[in-house]
Coordinates of C-alpha atoms (C1' of nucleotides) in Angstrom, one line a residue:
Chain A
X62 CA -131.0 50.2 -71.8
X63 CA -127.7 50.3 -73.2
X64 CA -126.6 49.8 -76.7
X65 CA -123.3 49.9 -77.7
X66 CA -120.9 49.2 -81.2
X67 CA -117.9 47.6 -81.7
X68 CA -115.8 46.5 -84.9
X69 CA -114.3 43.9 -83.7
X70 CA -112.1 43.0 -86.7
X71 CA -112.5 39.2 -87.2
X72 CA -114.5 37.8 -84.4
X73 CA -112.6 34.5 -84.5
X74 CA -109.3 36.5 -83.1
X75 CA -111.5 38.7 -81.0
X76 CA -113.7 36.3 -79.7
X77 CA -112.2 36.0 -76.5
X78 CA -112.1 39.8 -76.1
X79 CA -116.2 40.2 -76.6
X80 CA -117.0 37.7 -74.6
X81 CA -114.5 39.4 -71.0
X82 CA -115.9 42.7 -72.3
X83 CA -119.5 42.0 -72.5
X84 CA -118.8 39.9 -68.9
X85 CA -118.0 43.5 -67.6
X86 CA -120.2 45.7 -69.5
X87 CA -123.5 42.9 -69.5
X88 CA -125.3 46.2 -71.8
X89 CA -128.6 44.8 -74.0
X90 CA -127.7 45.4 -77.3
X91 CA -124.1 44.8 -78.8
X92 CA -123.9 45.6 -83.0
X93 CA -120.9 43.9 -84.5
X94 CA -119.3 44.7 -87.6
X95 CA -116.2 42.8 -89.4
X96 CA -117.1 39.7 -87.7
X97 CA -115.1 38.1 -91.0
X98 CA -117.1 35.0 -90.6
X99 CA -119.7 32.7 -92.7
X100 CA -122.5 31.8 -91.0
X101 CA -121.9 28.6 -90.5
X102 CA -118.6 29.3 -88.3
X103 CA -120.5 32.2 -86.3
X104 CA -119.9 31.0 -82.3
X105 CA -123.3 30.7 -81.9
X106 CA -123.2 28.7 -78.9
X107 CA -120.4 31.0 -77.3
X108 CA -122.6 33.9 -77.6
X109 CA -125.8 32.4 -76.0
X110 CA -123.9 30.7 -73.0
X111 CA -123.1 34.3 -72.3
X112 CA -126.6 35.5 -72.0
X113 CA -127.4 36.7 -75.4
X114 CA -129.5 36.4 -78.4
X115 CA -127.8 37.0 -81.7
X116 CA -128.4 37.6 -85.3
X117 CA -126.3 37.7 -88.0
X118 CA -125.2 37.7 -91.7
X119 CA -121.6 37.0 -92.7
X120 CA -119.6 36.3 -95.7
X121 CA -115.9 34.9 -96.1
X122 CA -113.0 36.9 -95.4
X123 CA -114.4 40.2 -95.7
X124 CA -117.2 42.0 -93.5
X125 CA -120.1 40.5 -91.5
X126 CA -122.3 42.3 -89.0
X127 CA -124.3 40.8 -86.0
X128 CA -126.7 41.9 -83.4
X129 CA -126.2 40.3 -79.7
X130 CA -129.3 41.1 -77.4
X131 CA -130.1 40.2 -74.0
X132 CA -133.8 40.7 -74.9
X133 CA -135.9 38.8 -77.6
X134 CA -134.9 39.7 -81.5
X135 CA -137.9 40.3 -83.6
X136 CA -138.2 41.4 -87.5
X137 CA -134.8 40.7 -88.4
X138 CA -133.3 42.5 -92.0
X139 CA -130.3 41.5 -94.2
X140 CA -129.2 43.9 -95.7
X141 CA -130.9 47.2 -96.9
X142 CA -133.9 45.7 -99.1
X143 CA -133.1 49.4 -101.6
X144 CA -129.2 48.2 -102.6
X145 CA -128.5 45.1 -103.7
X146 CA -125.4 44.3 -102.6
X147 CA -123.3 41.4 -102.2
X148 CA -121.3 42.7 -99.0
X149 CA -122.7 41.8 -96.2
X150 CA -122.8 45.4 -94.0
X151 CA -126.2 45.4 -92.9
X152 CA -128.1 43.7 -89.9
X153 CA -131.6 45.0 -88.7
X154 CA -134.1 43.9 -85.8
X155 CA -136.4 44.9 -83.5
X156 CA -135.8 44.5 -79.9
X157 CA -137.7 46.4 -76.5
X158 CA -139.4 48.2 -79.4
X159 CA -136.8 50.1 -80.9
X160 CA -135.4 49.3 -84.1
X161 CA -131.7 48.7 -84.0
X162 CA -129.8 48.6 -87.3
X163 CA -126.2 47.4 -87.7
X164 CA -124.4 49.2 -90.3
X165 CA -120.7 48.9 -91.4
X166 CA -120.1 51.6 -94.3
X167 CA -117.7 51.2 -96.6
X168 CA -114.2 52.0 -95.8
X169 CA -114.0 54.0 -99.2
X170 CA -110.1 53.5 -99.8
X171 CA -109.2 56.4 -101.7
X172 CA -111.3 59.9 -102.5
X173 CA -112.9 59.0 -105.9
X174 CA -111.4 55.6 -106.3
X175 CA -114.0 52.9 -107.5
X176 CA -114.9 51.9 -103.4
X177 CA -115.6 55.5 -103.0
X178 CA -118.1 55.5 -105.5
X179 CA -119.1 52.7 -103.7
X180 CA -119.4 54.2 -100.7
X181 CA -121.1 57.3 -101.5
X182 CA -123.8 55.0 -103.5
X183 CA -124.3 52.8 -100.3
X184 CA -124.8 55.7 -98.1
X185 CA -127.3 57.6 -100.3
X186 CA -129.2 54.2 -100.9
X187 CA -128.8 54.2 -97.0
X188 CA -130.4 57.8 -96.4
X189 CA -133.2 56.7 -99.1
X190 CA -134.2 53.3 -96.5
X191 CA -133.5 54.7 -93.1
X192 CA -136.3 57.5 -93.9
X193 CA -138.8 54.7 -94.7
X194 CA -137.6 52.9 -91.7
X195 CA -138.4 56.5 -89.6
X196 CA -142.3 56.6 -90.8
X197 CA -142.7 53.1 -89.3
X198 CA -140.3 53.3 -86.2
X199 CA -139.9 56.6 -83.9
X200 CA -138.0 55.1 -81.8
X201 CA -134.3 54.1 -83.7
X202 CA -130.7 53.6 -83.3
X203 CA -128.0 53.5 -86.1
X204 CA -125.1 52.5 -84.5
X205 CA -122.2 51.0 -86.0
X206 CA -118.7 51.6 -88.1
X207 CA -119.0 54.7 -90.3
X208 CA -115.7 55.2 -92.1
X209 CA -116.3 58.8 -91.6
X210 CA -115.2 61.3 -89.1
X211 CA -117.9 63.9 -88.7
X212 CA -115.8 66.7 -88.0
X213 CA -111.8 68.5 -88.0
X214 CA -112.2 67.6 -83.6
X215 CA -113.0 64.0 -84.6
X216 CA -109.6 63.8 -86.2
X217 CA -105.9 63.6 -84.4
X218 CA -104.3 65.8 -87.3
X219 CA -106.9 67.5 -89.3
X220 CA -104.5 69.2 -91.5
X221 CA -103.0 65.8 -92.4
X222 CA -106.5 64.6 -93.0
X223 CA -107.7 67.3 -94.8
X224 CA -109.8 66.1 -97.8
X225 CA -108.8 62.5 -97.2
X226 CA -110.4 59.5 -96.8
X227 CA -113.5 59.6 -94.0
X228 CA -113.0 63.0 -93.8
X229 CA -113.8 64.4 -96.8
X230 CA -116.3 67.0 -98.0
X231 CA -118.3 64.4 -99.6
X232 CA -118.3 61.8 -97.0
X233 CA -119.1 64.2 -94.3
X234 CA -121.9 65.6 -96.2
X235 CA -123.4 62.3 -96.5
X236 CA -123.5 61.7 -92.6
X237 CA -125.1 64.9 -92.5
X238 CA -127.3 64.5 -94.4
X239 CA -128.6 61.2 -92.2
X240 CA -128.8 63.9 -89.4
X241 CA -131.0 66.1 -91.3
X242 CA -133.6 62.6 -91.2
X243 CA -133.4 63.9 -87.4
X244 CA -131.0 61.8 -86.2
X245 CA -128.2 62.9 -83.9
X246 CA -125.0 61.5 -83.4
X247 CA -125.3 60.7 -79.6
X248 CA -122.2 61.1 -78.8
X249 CA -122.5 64.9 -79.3
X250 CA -125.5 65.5 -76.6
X251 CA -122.9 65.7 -73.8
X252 CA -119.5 66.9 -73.0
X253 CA -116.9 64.9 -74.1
X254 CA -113.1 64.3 -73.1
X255 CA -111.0 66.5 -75.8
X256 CA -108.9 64.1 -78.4
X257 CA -111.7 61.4 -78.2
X258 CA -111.4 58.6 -81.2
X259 CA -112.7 55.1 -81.5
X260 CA -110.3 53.7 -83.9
X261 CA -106.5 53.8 -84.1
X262 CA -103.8 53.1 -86.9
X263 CA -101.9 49.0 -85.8
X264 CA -98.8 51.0 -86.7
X265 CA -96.6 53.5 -85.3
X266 CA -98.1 53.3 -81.7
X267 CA -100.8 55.4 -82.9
X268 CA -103.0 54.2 -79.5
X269 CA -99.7 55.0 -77.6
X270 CA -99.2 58.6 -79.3
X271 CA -103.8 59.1 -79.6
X272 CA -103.1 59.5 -83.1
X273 CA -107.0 58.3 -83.8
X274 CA -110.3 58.9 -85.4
X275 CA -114.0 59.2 -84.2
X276 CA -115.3 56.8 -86.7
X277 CA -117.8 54.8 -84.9
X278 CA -121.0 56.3 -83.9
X279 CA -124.7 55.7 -82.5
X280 CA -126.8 57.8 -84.0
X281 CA -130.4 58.3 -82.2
X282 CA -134.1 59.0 -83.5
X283 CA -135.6 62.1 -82.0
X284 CA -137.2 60.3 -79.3
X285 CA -134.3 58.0 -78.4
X286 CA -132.4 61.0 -78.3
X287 CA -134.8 62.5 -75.6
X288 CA -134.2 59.4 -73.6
X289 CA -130.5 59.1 -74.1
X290 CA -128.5 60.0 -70.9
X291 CA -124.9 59.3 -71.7
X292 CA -122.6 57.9 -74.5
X293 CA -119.0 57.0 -74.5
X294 CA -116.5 55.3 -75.9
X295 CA -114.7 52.7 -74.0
X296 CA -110.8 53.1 -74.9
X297 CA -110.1 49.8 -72.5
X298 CA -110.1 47.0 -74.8
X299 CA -107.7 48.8 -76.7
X300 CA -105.1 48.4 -74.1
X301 CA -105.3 44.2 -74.3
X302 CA -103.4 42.2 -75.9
X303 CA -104.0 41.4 -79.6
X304 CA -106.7 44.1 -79.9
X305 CA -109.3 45.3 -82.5
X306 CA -108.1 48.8 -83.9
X307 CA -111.5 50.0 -83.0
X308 CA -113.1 49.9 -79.9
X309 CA -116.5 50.0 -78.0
X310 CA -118.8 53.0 -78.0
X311 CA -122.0 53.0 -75.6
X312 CA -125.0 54.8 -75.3
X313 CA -127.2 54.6 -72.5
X314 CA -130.9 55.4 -72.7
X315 CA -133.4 55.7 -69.8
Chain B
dA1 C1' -90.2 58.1 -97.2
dT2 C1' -97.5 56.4 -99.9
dG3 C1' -94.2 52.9 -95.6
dG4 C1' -95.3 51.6 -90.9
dC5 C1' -99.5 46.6 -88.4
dT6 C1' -103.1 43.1 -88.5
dA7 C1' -106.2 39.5 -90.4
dG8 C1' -107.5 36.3 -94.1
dT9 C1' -106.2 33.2 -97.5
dA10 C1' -103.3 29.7 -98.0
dC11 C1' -98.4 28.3 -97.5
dA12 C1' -95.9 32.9 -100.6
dA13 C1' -97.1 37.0 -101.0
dC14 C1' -101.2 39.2 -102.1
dT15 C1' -105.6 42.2 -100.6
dA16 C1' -107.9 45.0 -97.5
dG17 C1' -108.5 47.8 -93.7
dA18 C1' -108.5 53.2 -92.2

DNA sequence: ATGGCTAGTACAACTAGA
């Protein structure tokens, strides 16, 4: 099985884009996030003539998260049922028995700016509904856009970085504190390429120069991460023309 | 140098992303 994330950044531009990648990488489960789209202008049909079963929840302009599966779709969540919120960030199903939940976390904007209170708020309501979600489902998968880079080797310049947005003391304490629920950030189980990010700056040739962040990340229950046998990130659609500023990251389990 | 791109909304510049 292979699941993988991707924030696509408006799936109406990027469209085109899923559809060649996931004709070359055919994995089972796809989590989306920014699709920027209401649900009544979500390319349904698109998705299925492709091979795939999808859910999703979406809003105008801002947001949006779907799940694209191969396999049947069962016990789909909108939303985490412990935050009311009216951005749509959060898509949950069960599929091949594991429980795969779509998450895009607040960007944050600024260290104690209004959104970061935000954010912090979302991700402790998050913490408080993902260990519910653990009692009832031993085998899960987190995977989606985080906003946070876990640590200084997950960050281009760290010293420029330092205390910033996504990689501050606050925000990384957060995502550790989802790992102490027992779930591991899969990318991390193996040896990984030095310098490796999932998102880079439009500007500047920041792809060009690597100038990125590791911002994107599957993170694995105890027993998925028993099974998982590889995770990467795929830099490739990066290098196409018109491209999301994040790209896909992968994780195969046996 | 707090900018630099890109997308959405809507048709002129804004907001937002990260």
């Amino acid at each position: 099985m292979k699941l993988a994330t991707w924030n696509v950044n408006s799936l109406k531009v990027r469209l085109p884009h899923l559809l060649q990648w996931l004709a070359e990488n055919p994995v089972d489960v796809l989590c989306l996030q920014e699709t920027k789209l209401t649900d009544d202008k979500f390319p349904l049909a698109e998705i299925n003539a492709a091979g795939y079963n999808v859910v999703f929840t979406g809003q105008k302009t801002y947001n949006g998260v779907a799940i694209l599966s191969r396999h049947p779709i069962e016990d789909v969540v909108k939303n985490n049922p412990r935050f009311a919120d009216e951005q749509q960030r959060i898509i949950g199903a069960t599929i091949e028995g594991m429980r795969i939940i779509c998450a895009y976390v607040p960007n944050g904007q600024m260290v104690d700016s209004d959104k970061y209170v935000y954010k912090m708020s979302w991700l402790t309501s998050l913490r408080e509904w993902l260990c519910e979600e653990l009692r009832t489902h031993e085998q899960l998968a987190i995977l989606g856009d985080y906003n946070i880079a876990p640590e200084d080797r997950d960050v281009h310049d760290p010293v420029a970085w330092a205390g910033q947005i996504h990689c501050s003391d606050g925000e990384r304490a957060a995502l550790a504190s989802l790992v102490e629920l027992g779930l591991c950030d899969s990318f991390r189980l193996f040896e990984q390429p030095e310098k490796s990010y999932s998102w880079w700056d439009y500007r500047q040739l920041a792809f060009r120069r690597n100038r990125g962040l590791r911002i994107d990340h599957i993170l694995l229950s105890p027993k998925l991460a028993k099974r998982c046998v590889a995770c990467v990130i795929d830099r490739n659609p990066r290098t196409w023309e018109q491209p999301s500023d994040h790209t896909p990251v992968v994780a195969t389990i046996e």
